[in-house]
Short mmCIF file of C-alpha atoms in Angstrom, two decimals:
data_model
loop_
_atom_site.label_atom_id
_atom_site.label_comp_id
_atom_site.label_asym_id
_atom_site.label_seq_id
_atom_site.Cartn_x
_atom_site.Cartn_y
_atom_site.Cartn_z
CA MET A 1 7.89 21.95 141.21
CA GLU A 2 11.17 23.69 140.36
CA GLY A 3 14.16 21.83 141.74
CA ASP A 4 12.11 18.69 142.27
CA ASN A 5 13.55 15.70 140.45
CA SER A 6 10.28 13.81 140.63
CA SER A 7 7.88 13.65 137.72
CA GLU A 8 4.88 12.58 139.76
CA GLY A 9 1.90 14.77 138.97
CA ALA A 10 3.69 16.42 136.06
CA SER A 11 1.83 16.77 132.81
CA CYS A 12 1.95 18.10 129.29
CA GLY A 13 1.66 21.86 128.96
CA LEU A 14 -1.17 21.50 126.44
CA THR A 15 -3.95 22.53 128.80
CA PRO A 16 -7.52 23.05 127.49
CA GLU A 17 -6.85 26.79 127.41
CA VAL A 18 -3.64 26.38 125.38
CA LEU A 19 -5.42 23.94 123.06
CA GLN A 20 -8.11 26.51 122.32
CA GLN A 21 -5.44 29.10 121.56
CA GLN A 22 -3.75 26.72 119.13
CA LYS A 23 -7.04 25.89 117.44
CA ALA A 24 -7.47 29.58 116.71
CA VAL A 25 -4.17 29.94 114.85
CA LEU A 26 -2.80 26.58 113.66
CA PRO A 27 -3.50 25.54 110.04
CA TRP A 28 -4.05 21.90 111.05
CA PHE A 29 -7.38 22.77 112.68
CA LYS A 30 -8.52 24.96 109.79
CA ALA A 31 -7.43 23.12 106.65
CA PRO A 32 -10.20 21.21 104.85
CA LYS A 33 -9.61 17.49 104.53
CA SER A 34 -9.40 16.46 100.88
CA ALA A 35 -11.34 13.30 100.02
CA GLY A 36 -9.37 12.93 96.79
CA GLU A 37 -6.07 13.06 98.62
CA ASN A 38 -7.42 10.58 101.14
CA GLU A 39 -8.11 8.16 98.32
CA LYS A 40 -4.57 8.54 96.94
CA LEU A 41 -2.84 8.13 100.28
CA ARG A 42 -5.05 5.81 102.29
CA ASP A 43 -2.81 2.81 101.64
CA TRP A 44 0.05 4.63 103.39
CA TRP A 45 -1.35 3.63 106.77
CA THR A 46 1.10 0.81 107.44
CA HIS A 47 4.03 2.33 105.55
CA ILE A 48 7.17 3.77 107.07
CA THR A 49 7.33 7.52 107.53
CA TYR A 50 10.44 9.53 108.32
CA VAL A 51 10.69 12.40 110.80
CA LYS A 52 13.81 14.46 110.08
CA MET A 53 14.31 16.63 113.12
CA VAL A 54 16.69 19.16 114.61
CA VAL A 55 17.36 19.17 118.35
CA VAL A 56 18.52 22.39 120.03
CA VAL A 57 20.07 22.07 123.50
CA ASP A 58 20.09 25.12 125.76
CA HIS A 59 23.16 26.60 127.45
CA VAL A 60 22.25 25.47 130.97
CA ARG A 61 22.05 21.82 129.91
CA TYR A 62 25.45 22.21 128.22
CA VAL A 63 26.96 23.61 131.44
CA LYS A 64 25.30 20.88 133.54
CA SER A 65 26.90 18.34 131.18
CA GLY A 66 30.37 19.55 132.11
CA ARG A 67 30.59 21.67 128.95
CA SER A 68 31.09 18.43 127.04
CA LYS A 69 29.55 18.33 123.58
CA SER A 70 30.14 14.59 123.44
CA ARG A 71 28.14 14.05 126.61
CA VAL A 72 25.31 16.23 125.31
CA LEU A 73 25.27 14.27 122.06
CA LYS A 74 25.22 10.97 123.95
CA ASP A 75 22.37 12.11 126.24
CA VAL A 76 20.28 13.47 123.37
CA MET A 77 20.75 10.41 121.18
CA GLN A 78 19.86 8.15 124.10
CA VAL A 79 16.47 9.86 124.25
CA ILE A 80 16.00 9.94 120.47
CA ASN A 81 16.94 6.29 120.00
CA ALA A 82 14.58 5.21 122.78
CA GLY A 83 11.88 7.38 121.20
CA ASP A 84 12.56 5.81 117.82
CA ILE A 85 11.84 2.38 119.32
CA LEU A 86 8.51 3.61 120.73
CA CYS A 87 7.53 5.19 117.41
CA LYS A 88 8.15 2.02 115.41
CA GLN A 89 4.71 0.75 116.44
CA LEU A 90 3.34 3.49 114.15
CA SER A 91 5.94 2.72 111.46
CA ILE A 92 7.60 6.07 112.23
CA ARG A 93 11.39 6.40 112.11
CA LEU A 94 13.21 9.28 113.76
CA PHE A 95 16.33 10.90 112.31
CA VAL A 96 18.31 13.72 113.90
CA ILE A 97 19.63 15.68 110.93
CA GLY A 98 21.00 18.47 113.12
CA LEU A 99 22.05 19.07 116.73
CA GLU A 100 22.68 22.64 117.87
CA ILE A 101 24.17 23.23 121.31
CA TRP A 102 24.10 26.73 122.74
CA THR A 103 27.61 26.68 124.19
CA GLU A 104 27.97 30.42 124.87
CA LYS A 105 24.49 31.61 125.83
CA ASN A 106 20.79 31.04 125.23
CA PHE A 107 19.47 32.80 122.15
CA ILE A 108 15.98 33.13 123.59
CA ASN A 109 14.66 33.94 127.05
CA ILE A 110 13.93 30.65 128.84
CA THR A 111 11.75 31.06 131.92
CA ASN A 112 9.55 28.71 133.93
CA SER A 113 6.52 29.60 131.79
CA ILE A 114 6.53 27.08 128.96
CA ALA A 115 4.06 28.66 126.51
CA PRO A 116 6.10 31.86 126.01
CA VAL A 117 9.25 29.74 125.70
CA LEU A 118 7.67 27.71 122.89
CA ASN A 119 6.59 30.89 121.11
CA ALA A 120 10.06 32.41 121.45
CA PHE A 121 11.80 29.23 120.32
CA ASN A 122 9.54 28.94 117.28
CA ALA A 123 10.21 32.55 116.31
CA TRP A 124 13.98 31.94 116.57
CA ARG A 125 13.59 28.68 114.66
CA LYS A 126 11.86 30.41 111.74
CA SER A 127 14.23 33.36 111.53
CA ASN A 128 17.53 31.70 112.39
CA LEU A 129 17.46 27.90 112.24
CA LEU A 130 15.25 27.17 109.23
CA PRO A 131 17.29 29.24 106.75
CA ARG A 132 20.39 27.30 107.81
CA MET A 133 18.99 23.82 108.23
CA TYR A 134 15.79 22.50 106.66
CA HIS A 135 13.84 20.18 108.98
CA ASP A 136 10.45 18.55 109.47
CA VAL A 137 10.29 19.61 113.11
CA ALA A 138 12.60 21.14 115.73
CA HIS A 139 12.62 20.48 119.48
CA LEU A 140 14.25 22.60 122.18
CA PHE A 141 15.72 20.46 124.98
CA ALA A 142 16.04 22.93 127.88
CA TYR A 143 17.39 22.37 131.38
CA GLN A 144 14.42 24.14 132.91
CA TRP A 145 11.51 23.24 135.15
CA PHE A 146 8.21 24.60 133.83
CA GLY A 147 6.12 24.23 136.94
CA SER A 148 4.00 21.10 136.46
CA SER A 149 4.61 21.02 132.71
CA LEU A 150 7.12 18.65 131.15
CA GLY A 151 6.76 19.84 127.56
CA LEU A 152 4.63 21.63 125.00
CA ALA A 153 4.21 21.37 121.23
CA TYR A 154 2.11 22.76 118.40
CA ILE A 155 -0.43 20.18 117.21
CA GLY A 156 -0.32 18.79 113.67
CA THR A 157 2.55 21.03 112.61
CA VAL A 158 5.18 18.60 111.35
CA CYS A 159 6.26 19.73 107.85
CA ASP A 160 4.84 23.22 108.54
CA LYS A 161 7.74 25.66 108.31
CA HIS A 162 5.81 28.20 110.40
CA TRP A 163 4.87 26.02 113.39
CA ALA A 164 6.93 22.79 113.51
CA ALA A 165 8.29 23.16 117.04
CA ALA A 166 8.19 21.79 120.59
CA VAL A 167 9.90 22.34 123.94
CA ILE A 168 11.04 19.57 126.30
CA SER A 169 12.14 19.86 129.93
CA PHE A 170 15.55 18.17 129.69
CA THR A 171 16.61 18.07 133.34
CA ASP A 172 18.07 15.35 135.56
CA LYS A 173 14.93 13.25 135.46
CA LYS A 174 15.20 9.61 134.45
CA VAL A 175 15.81 8.96 130.77
CA SER A 176 12.54 7.01 130.61
CA VAL A 177 10.59 10.05 131.83
CA ILE A 178 12.27 12.40 129.34
CA THR A 179 11.77 9.88 126.53
CA ILE A 180 8.03 9.60 127.17
CA THR A 181 7.81 13.40 127.33
CA PHE A 182 9.69 13.74 124.04
CA VAL A 183 7.55 11.14 122.25
CA HIS A 184 4.37 12.65 123.74
CA GLU A 185 5.23 16.13 122.41
CA LEU A 186 6.31 14.70 119.06
CA GLY A 187 2.91 12.98 119.01
CA HIS A 188 1.31 16.41 119.21
CA ASN A 189 3.42 17.56 116.24
CA LEU A 190 2.11 14.48 114.43
CA GLY A 191 -1.53 15.43 114.96
CA MET A 192 -2.32 13.57 118.19
CA VAL A 193 -4.28 15.16 121.02
CA HIS A 194 -4.59 13.94 124.59
CA ASP A 195 -6.27 10.59 125.12
CA LYS A 196 -9.85 10.65 126.34
CA PRO A 197 -11.19 8.06 128.81
CA ASP A 198 -12.46 5.81 126.01
CA CYS A 199 -9.02 5.60 124.30
CA ASN A 200 -7.31 2.25 124.81
CA CYS A 201 -3.95 0.55 124.39
CA ARG A 202 -2.33 -2.57 125.81
CA ARG A 203 -1.28 -0.66 128.94
CA LYS A 204 -3.41 0.94 131.62
CA LYS A 205 -2.43 4.37 130.32
CA CYS A 206 -1.06 5.34 126.91
CA ILE A 207 1.63 7.69 125.63
CA MET A 208 -0.75 10.55 124.85
CA TYR A 209 -2.33 10.54 128.33
CA GLU A 210 -2.16 14.12 129.60
CA ASN A 211 -0.15 13.29 132.74
CA ASN A 212 3.25 11.65 132.80
CA VAL A 213 2.90 7.86 132.98
CA ASP A 214 5.19 4.87 132.62
CA THR A 215 3.99 3.34 129.36
CA ASP A 216 5.18 2.27 125.94
CA SER A 217 2.02 2.19 123.80
CA PHE A 218 0.03 4.58 121.67
CA SER A 219 -3.74 4.38 121.97
CA ASP A 220 -6.23 3.53 119.26
CA CYS A 221 -7.18 7.22 119.26
CA SER A 222 -3.57 8.23 118.57
CA TYR A 223 -3.39 5.77 115.68
CA LYS A 224 -6.51 7.31 114.13
CA GLN A 225 -5.34 10.90 114.59
CA TYR A 226 -1.90 10.16 113.14
CA PHE A 227 -3.52 8.39 110.18
CA GLU A 228 -5.64 11.47 109.51
CA LEU A 229 -2.50 13.62 109.46
CA VAL A 230 -0.70 11.32 107.03
CA VAL A 231 -3.56 11.03 104.53
CA ASN A 232 -4.37 14.74 104.61
CA GLY A 233 -0.90 16.17 104.23
CA ALA A 234 2.52 16.05 105.92
CA PRO A 235 4.29 15.19 102.64
CA CYS A 236 7.73 15.55 104.23
CA LEU A 237 7.14 12.37 106.24
CA ARG A 238 7.22 10.28 103.08
CA GLN A 239 10.71 11.45 102.13
CA PRO A 240 13.54 9.42 103.71
CA PRO A 241 16.65 11.33 104.76
CA ALA A 242 19.57 11.42 102.36
CA PRO A 243 22.27 8.88 103.22
CA GLY A 244 24.83 10.40 105.55
CA SER A 245 22.64 13.39 106.39
CA PHE A 246 21.65 12.29 109.89
CA ILE A 247 23.41 11.76 113.22
CA THR A 248 23.75 8.18 114.43
CA GLY A 249 25.10 9.04 117.88
CA MET A 250 27.51 6.14 117.60
CA SER A 251 30.90 6.62 119.24
CA GLU A 252 33.92 4.38 119.08
CA TYR A 253 34.54 2.18 122.10
CA CYS A 254 35.81 -1.31 122.86
CA GLY A 255 32.90 -3.67 123.32
CA ASN A 256 30.50 -2.59 120.56
CA LYS A 257 31.40 -5.55 118.29
CA ILE A 258 32.83 -3.16 115.67
CA VAL A 259 36.57 -3.20 115.04
CA GLU A 260 37.60 0.46 115.17
CA SER A 261 40.84 2.42 115.25
CA GLY A 262 43.30 1.08 117.80
CA GLU A 263 41.54 -2.30 118.07
CA GLN A 264 42.71 -5.66 116.77
CA CYS A 265 39.27 -7.20 117.32
CA ASP A 266 36.04 -6.56 119.23
CA CYS A 267 34.13 -9.48 120.72
CA GLY A 268 31.48 -7.34 122.42
CA SER A 269 30.32 -8.03 125.95
CA ALA A 270 32.29 -9.96 128.55
CA ALA A 271 29.96 -12.93 128.09
CA SER A 272 30.53 -12.91 124.32
CA CYS A 273 34.28 -12.64 124.78
CA ARG A 274 34.32 -15.69 127.02
CA ARG A 275 32.99 -17.68 124.07
CA ASP A 276 35.49 -16.16 121.62
CA PRO A 277 38.82 -18.03 121.47
CA CYS A 278 40.49 -15.33 119.37
CA CYS A 279 39.68 -12.00 121.06
CA ARG A 280 40.04 -10.59 124.58
CA THR A 281 37.72 -8.14 126.34
CA ASN A 282 40.33 -5.39 125.82
CA CYS A 283 39.94 -5.80 122.03
CA THR A 284 43.29 -7.49 121.46
CA PHE A 285 44.03 -10.95 120.05
CA THR A 286 44.46 -13.86 122.41
CA ALA A 287 47.91 -15.45 122.58
CA GLY A 288 48.81 -17.11 119.28
CA SER A 289 45.88 -15.61 117.38
CA ASP A 290 46.40 -13.73 114.13
CA CYS A 291 42.78 -12.81 113.47
CA ALA A 292 39.34 -13.02 115.03
CA SER A 293 36.88 -12.44 112.21
CA GLY A 294 36.55 -12.30 108.45
CA ARG A 295 35.89 -14.78 105.66
CA CYS A 296 39.62 -15.55 105.47
CA CYS A 297 39.98 -16.24 109.20
CA LYS A 298 39.53 -19.74 110.60
CA ASN A 299 40.51 -20.99 114.04
CA CYS A 300 42.14 -17.60 114.73
CA LYS A 301 44.51 -18.00 111.76
CA VAL A 302 44.54 -16.37 108.32
CA LEU A 303 43.65 -18.88 105.61
CA PRO A 304 46.24 -19.69 102.92
CA ALA A 305 46.36 -17.70 99.69
CA GLY A 306 44.09 -19.13 97.03
CA THR A 307 41.38 -20.30 99.44
CA LEU A 308 37.95 -19.55 97.99
CA CYS A 309 36.21 -17.01 100.22
CA ARG A 310 33.36 -15.83 98.00
CA ALA A 311 31.97 -18.07 95.29
CA SER A 312 30.68 -16.77 91.99
CA THR A 313 26.96 -16.06 92.11
CA GLY A 314 26.42 -16.48 88.38
CA SER A 315 27.80 -16.06 84.91
CA CYS A 316 28.48 -12.35 85.44
CA ASP A 317 30.23 -12.65 88.79
CA LEU A 318 33.82 -13.61 89.62
CA PRO A 319 34.98 -15.71 92.58
CA GLU A 320 37.24 -14.15 95.20
CA TYR A 321 40.15 -15.84 96.98
CA CYS A 322 42.05 -15.13 100.19
CA ASN A 323 45.41 -13.45 99.66
CA GLY A 324 47.11 -15.20 102.58
CA THR A 325 47.81 -12.03 104.57
CA SER A 326 44.42 -10.47 105.33
CA PRO A 327 41.53 -12.09 107.23
CA GLN A 328 39.11 -10.19 104.99
CA CYS A 329 37.92 -11.48 101.64
CA PRO A 330 38.99 -9.18 98.78
CA LEU A 331 36.57 -6.69 97.25
CA ASP A 332 33.66 -8.32 95.43
CA VAL A 333 34.24 -7.83 91.70
CA TYR A 334 32.28 -8.89 88.65
CA LEU A 335 32.52 -8.89 84.88
CA GLN A 336 32.51 -5.60 83.02
CA ASP A 337 29.02 -4.17 82.44
CA GLY A 338 28.05 -4.99 78.86
CA THR A 339 29.76 -8.39 78.74
CA PRO A 340 27.48 -10.79 76.79
CA CYS A 341 26.10 -13.44 79.13
CA ASN A 342 23.15 -14.89 77.23
CA ASP A 343 21.36 -14.55 73.92
CA GLY A 344 20.77 -10.80 73.65
CA VAL A 345 21.51 -10.29 77.36
CA TYR A 346 24.45 -8.45 78.89
CA CYS A 347 26.00 -8.37 82.34
CA TYR A 348 25.11 -5.45 84.56
CA GLN A 349 26.31 -5.00 88.14
CA GLY A 350 27.23 -8.68 88.34
CA LYS A 351 23.87 -9.97 87.12
CA CYS A 352 22.60 -11.43 83.86
CA SER A 353 19.05 -10.09 83.98
CA SER A 354 16.25 -10.70 81.49
CA HIS A 355 12.47 -10.62 81.53
CA ASN A 356 12.28 -14.40 81.10
CA GLU A 357 14.71 -15.04 83.94
CA LYS A 358 12.70 -12.72 86.18
CA CYS A 359 9.42 -14.47 85.34
CA GLN A 360 10.87 -17.90 86.05
CA ARG A 361 12.33 -16.70 89.34
CA LEU A 362 8.92 -15.40 90.42
CA PHE A 363 6.51 -17.94 88.93
CA GLY A 364 8.47 -21.10 88.24
CA LYS A 365 10.32 -22.69 85.33
CA TYR A 366 7.31 -22.76 82.97
CA ALA A 367 6.68 -19.01 83.15
CA LYS A 368 7.93 -16.66 80.45
CA VAL A 369 7.79 -12.99 79.58
CA ALA A 370 4.37 -11.79 78.45
CA PRO A 371 3.78 -10.13 75.05
CA LEU A 372 4.59 -6.46 74.60
CA ASP A 373 0.85 -5.67 74.64
CA CYS A 374 0.75 -6.66 78.32
CA PHE A 375 3.48 -4.18 79.22
CA LYS A 376 1.76 -1.44 77.20
CA ALA A 377 -1.63 -2.08 78.77
CA VAL A 378 -0.39 -2.28 82.38
CA ASN A 379 2.61 0.03 82.68
CA THR A 380 0.95 3.02 81.02
CA GLN A 381 -1.68 3.17 83.78
CA GLY A 382 0.47 4.96 86.35
CA ASP A 383 -0.83 3.10 89.39
CA ARG A 384 0.77 0.71 91.85
CA PHE A 385 0.12 -2.22 89.49
CA GLY A 386 1.78 -0.64 86.46
CA ASN A 387 4.17 2.30 86.46
CA CYS A 388 7.66 3.59 85.71
CA GLY A 389 8.52 4.86 89.17
CA ILE A 390 7.12 7.21 91.74
CA ARG A 391 7.23 10.98 92.05
CA ASP A 392 7.61 12.70 95.42
CA ASN A 393 7.40 9.25 96.98
CA ILE A 394 3.60 9.44 96.47
CA TYR A 395 2.44 9.60 92.85
CA PHE A 396 3.06 6.80 90.36
CA GLU A 397 4.43 7.76 86.95
CA LYS A 398 3.04 6.33 83.71
CA CYS A 399 5.53 4.62 81.41
CA SER A 400 6.11 6.19 78.03
CA THR A 401 5.80 3.93 74.99
CA LYS A 402 9.59 3.74 74.80
CA ASN A 403 9.90 2.60 78.42
CA VAL A 404 6.95 0.22 78.89
CA LEU A 405 9.32 -2.75 79.26
CA CYS A 406 11.04 -0.93 82.12
CA GLY A 407 8.15 -0.82 84.60
CA ARG A 408 6.43 -3.75 86.31
CA ILE A 409 7.30 -7.25 85.10
CA GLN A 410 4.55 -8.98 83.09
CA CYS A 411 4.59 -12.75 82.70
CA GLU A 412 2.47 -15.47 81.12
CA ASN A 413 2.15 -19.25 81.31
CA VAL A 414 1.98 -19.02 85.09
CA VAL A 415 1.12 -22.35 86.71
CA ILE A 416 2.64 -21.76 90.16
CA ILE A 417 1.31 -19.03 92.45
CA PRO A 418 4.25 -17.78 94.55
CA PHE A 419 4.19 -17.27 98.30
CA LEU A 420 3.71 -13.55 98.85
CA GLN A 421 4.73 -11.39 101.78
CA ASN A 422 2.46 -8.81 103.37
CA HIS A 423 1.63 -5.81 101.16
CA VAL A 424 2.48 -7.65 97.93
CA THR A 425 -0.44 -8.39 95.61
CA LEU A 426 -0.54 -10.78 92.66
CA VAL A 427 -2.27 -9.12 89.71
CA GLN A 428 -3.79 -10.83 86.66
CA THR A 429 -4.69 -8.54 83.75
CA PRO A 430 -6.49 -9.92 80.66
CA VAL A 431 -5.16 -8.35 77.45
CA ARG A 432 -6.28 -9.54 73.98
CA GLY A 433 -6.97 -13.06 75.13
CA LYS A 434 -3.78 -13.32 77.18
CA ASN A 435 -3.48 -13.35 80.97
CA CYS A 436 -0.72 -10.97 82.06
CA TRP A 437 0.67 -11.69 85.53
CA GLY A 438 2.55 -9.23 87.73
CA LEU A 439 3.11 -8.03 91.28
CA ASP A 440 2.30 -4.65 92.78
CA TYR A 441 4.40 -2.79 95.33
CA HIS A 442 3.53 -0.44 98.17
CA VAL A 443 6.12 2.31 98.32
CA GLY A 444 7.23 2.95 101.87
CA ILE A 445 7.49 -0.61 103.18
CA PRO A 446 11.00 -1.81 104.07
CA ARG A 447 11.17 -4.63 101.52
CA ALA A 448 12.74 -5.12 98.12
CA ASP A 449 10.45 -4.55 95.17
CA VAL A 450 10.44 -8.03 93.63
CA GLY A 451 7.92 -7.13 90.92
CA ALA A 452 10.00 -4.46 89.17
CA VAL A 453 12.02 -5.12 86.04
CA GLU A 454 15.67 -4.99 87.11
CA ASP A 455 18.31 -2.55 85.91
CA GLY A 456 20.41 -4.05 83.12
CA THR A 457 17.50 -5.95 81.57
CA PRO A 458 17.38 -5.61 77.76
CA CYS A 459 14.48 -3.44 76.72
CA GLY A 460 13.49 -6.14 74.24
CA LYS A 461 14.10 -7.04 70.64
CA GLN A 462 10.71 -5.56 69.88
CA ILE A 463 12.11 -2.08 70.51
CA SER A 464 15.91 -2.12 70.24
CA ASN A 465 18.53 -4.74 70.83
CA SER A 466 21.06 -2.11 71.95
CA LEU A 467 19.01 -0.64 74.80
CA LEU A 468 19.10 -1.69 78.44
CA LEU A 469 16.94 -0.73 81.38
CA TYR A 470 18.54 1.75 83.78
CA LEU A 471 16.56 3.72 86.37
CA LEU A 472 13.28 2.82 84.66
CA GLN A 473 14.42 4.09 81.26
CA CYS A 474 15.67 2.41 78.09
CA LEU A 475 19.22 3.65 77.59
CA PRO A 476 22.13 2.67 75.31
CA SER A 477 23.77 -0.61 76.26
CA PRO A 478 27.20 -0.56 77.95
CA HIS A 479 28.13 -3.26 75.43
CA VAL A 480 29.81 -0.54 73.33
CA PHE A 481 32.12 0.28 76.23
CA TYR A 482 32.73 -3.42 76.79
CA VAL A 483 34.09 -3.78 73.25
CA PHE A 484 36.55 -0.93 73.89
CA PHE A 485 37.53 -2.30 77.29
CA ASN A 486 38.07 -5.76 75.82
CA SER A 487 40.50 -4.41 73.21
CA VAL A 488 42.46 -2.49 75.87
CA ARG A 489 42.55 -5.57 78.07
CA GLU A 490 43.93 -7.74 75.26
CA MET A 491 46.61 -5.15 74.49
CA PHE A 492 47.87 -5.07 78.07
CA MET A 493 47.77 -8.84 78.41
CA ASN A 494 49.95 -9.17 75.31
CA LEU A 495 52.39 -6.51 76.54
CA PHE A 496 52.76 -7.42 80.19
CA CYS A 497 51.28 -10.84 80.91
CA HIS A 498 53.38 -13.37 78.99
CA SER A 499 53.94 -15.42 82.17
CA LEU A 500 50.28 -15.77 83.08
CA THR A 501 48.31 -18.88 82.23
CA PRO A 502 45.01 -18.44 80.31
CA LYS A 503 43.09 -19.10 83.54
CA GLU A 504 45.15 -16.49 85.42
CA LYS A 505 44.62 -13.97 82.64
CA LYS A 506 40.86 -14.49 82.85
CA LEU A 507 40.80 -14.05 86.63
CA HIS A 508 43.09 -11.01 86.53
CA PHE A 509 41.55 -9.03 83.69
CA GLN A 510 37.83 -9.76 83.47
CA SER A 511 37.13 -6.87 85.84
CA PRO A 512 37.83 -3.20 85.05
CA LEU A 513 38.80 -2.70 88.70
CA VAL A 514 41.50 -5.34 88.42
CA LEU A 515 42.72 -3.81 85.16
CA CYS A 516 43.00 -0.41 86.84
CA LEU A 517 44.96 -1.95 89.71
CA TYR A 518 47.23 -3.65 87.21
CA LEU A 519 47.89 -0.34 85.47
CA ILE A 520 48.88 1.10 88.86
CA HIS A 521 51.19 -1.89 89.30
CA ILE A 522 52.80 -1.24 85.91
CA CYS A 523 53.47 2.42 86.74
CA ASP A 524 54.89 1.52 90.14
CA THR A 525 57.25 -1.12 88.82
CA GLN A 526 58.48 1.22 86.12
CA THR A 527 59.38 3.81 88.76
CA GLY A 528 61.12 1.22 90.92
CA LYS A 529 58.45 1.03 93.62
CA GLU A 530 57.28 -2.21 95.21
CA GLN A 531 54.65 -4.09 93.24
CA VAL A 532 51.11 -3.59 94.54
CA LEU A 533 49.52 -6.44 92.59
CA GLN A 534 51.11 -9.82 92.04
#
């Protein structure tokens, strides 16, 4: 099949003989399945998992791509992004945390026999790649025909530093063919074997069918096999990648609806630009236009200074106004953390949070915070109904006595049952004649945890009036810093702000960010430089 650009009749390299060889050596086929672990992790079935992978591209593919690293990156990310879409049906997200391109030579011998290539790549991966770049799995994308084989992977080896590898034939075949091959081999890494005749999906054939097919669905058998992998191990899949640690594959270009360097605006496609009176298809303003987007842009003109562009969201937030020169609303600022905002409550990150406010937001105006006994009884359990966080993204932590008010919210006097989204459960716990109401949370689902006590909430007068919740712990209140900040603010207002009205003083100096900018302004004016803050 070498030199043939067709994929008809091509198949996965995992033949029955190769499968038997893998069964003899791979831990996945030998490890006992723990019933206890199953019980702990069985509710992870519908939760998001994260595959952090490294892609290695061979030298021939680099040469065939005109020795352009940018083109290689684009081609690889096109396959990965398409694969990510296919994997979403299993709640799997794919992240490329590393891309290595062999620009000078291949570091292993790549022939048309795929099994030896996989063995050689895995040996190189363990000795060379893994010490440099930790990963859940690594795939070699090679410009090589392997007879009738399109790819080969070790089964159930994701997270296994000894075996987490696969090889993909990355030739001039259609992107759709390469994508299905990539997802198929990744499926093997995730514990899936080839579909048998009684395996079904919404298509005639499914992704794990042994021969290459045009499909977009995993079978019921693949779902079951992947579930078995998740509940019996593969802990790395439950850890999301660190922000900024993965490759997005995004490149700057006019037409992506993102204003980038060298562009005045970006209206997207030609059809979108025809509906945009402010921006042309070449990412420049239309005649007479000064802006095309932003809260301070209206009818292609920048709004006058003083126009409200972001209203205050509460007693701890400040409004923002257009400055008359920029189409963008200024940075969102709020009152200094520790500013008193209610009886015994202090501002934190722009919010005035309390247990009572949280209960009323969840269960209606008649609800109120439950007695301390409720928090002690529930949050010291260390399960999804009562906890102070999660360890390793799997195991719930019990709250200490000091931190019981920092775990799951507990309310009483509940007369309204809220509308709940999927995977959120309303829990009623009887404690000493009281009904304690709360919400559980399934870690791993892409939704905010509405049942957790929020950072900045006072830990309660029952324990200490000077402690606030932060990262599920009772810590000293920033109110002490607020007192110091307030005295510094008053000093600078008296020294430098005689011309400001009381309202202007409040708007200018309620935020530490604004105070810092004003200090910069003072230094600049004293050295004769232009004022940076009016």
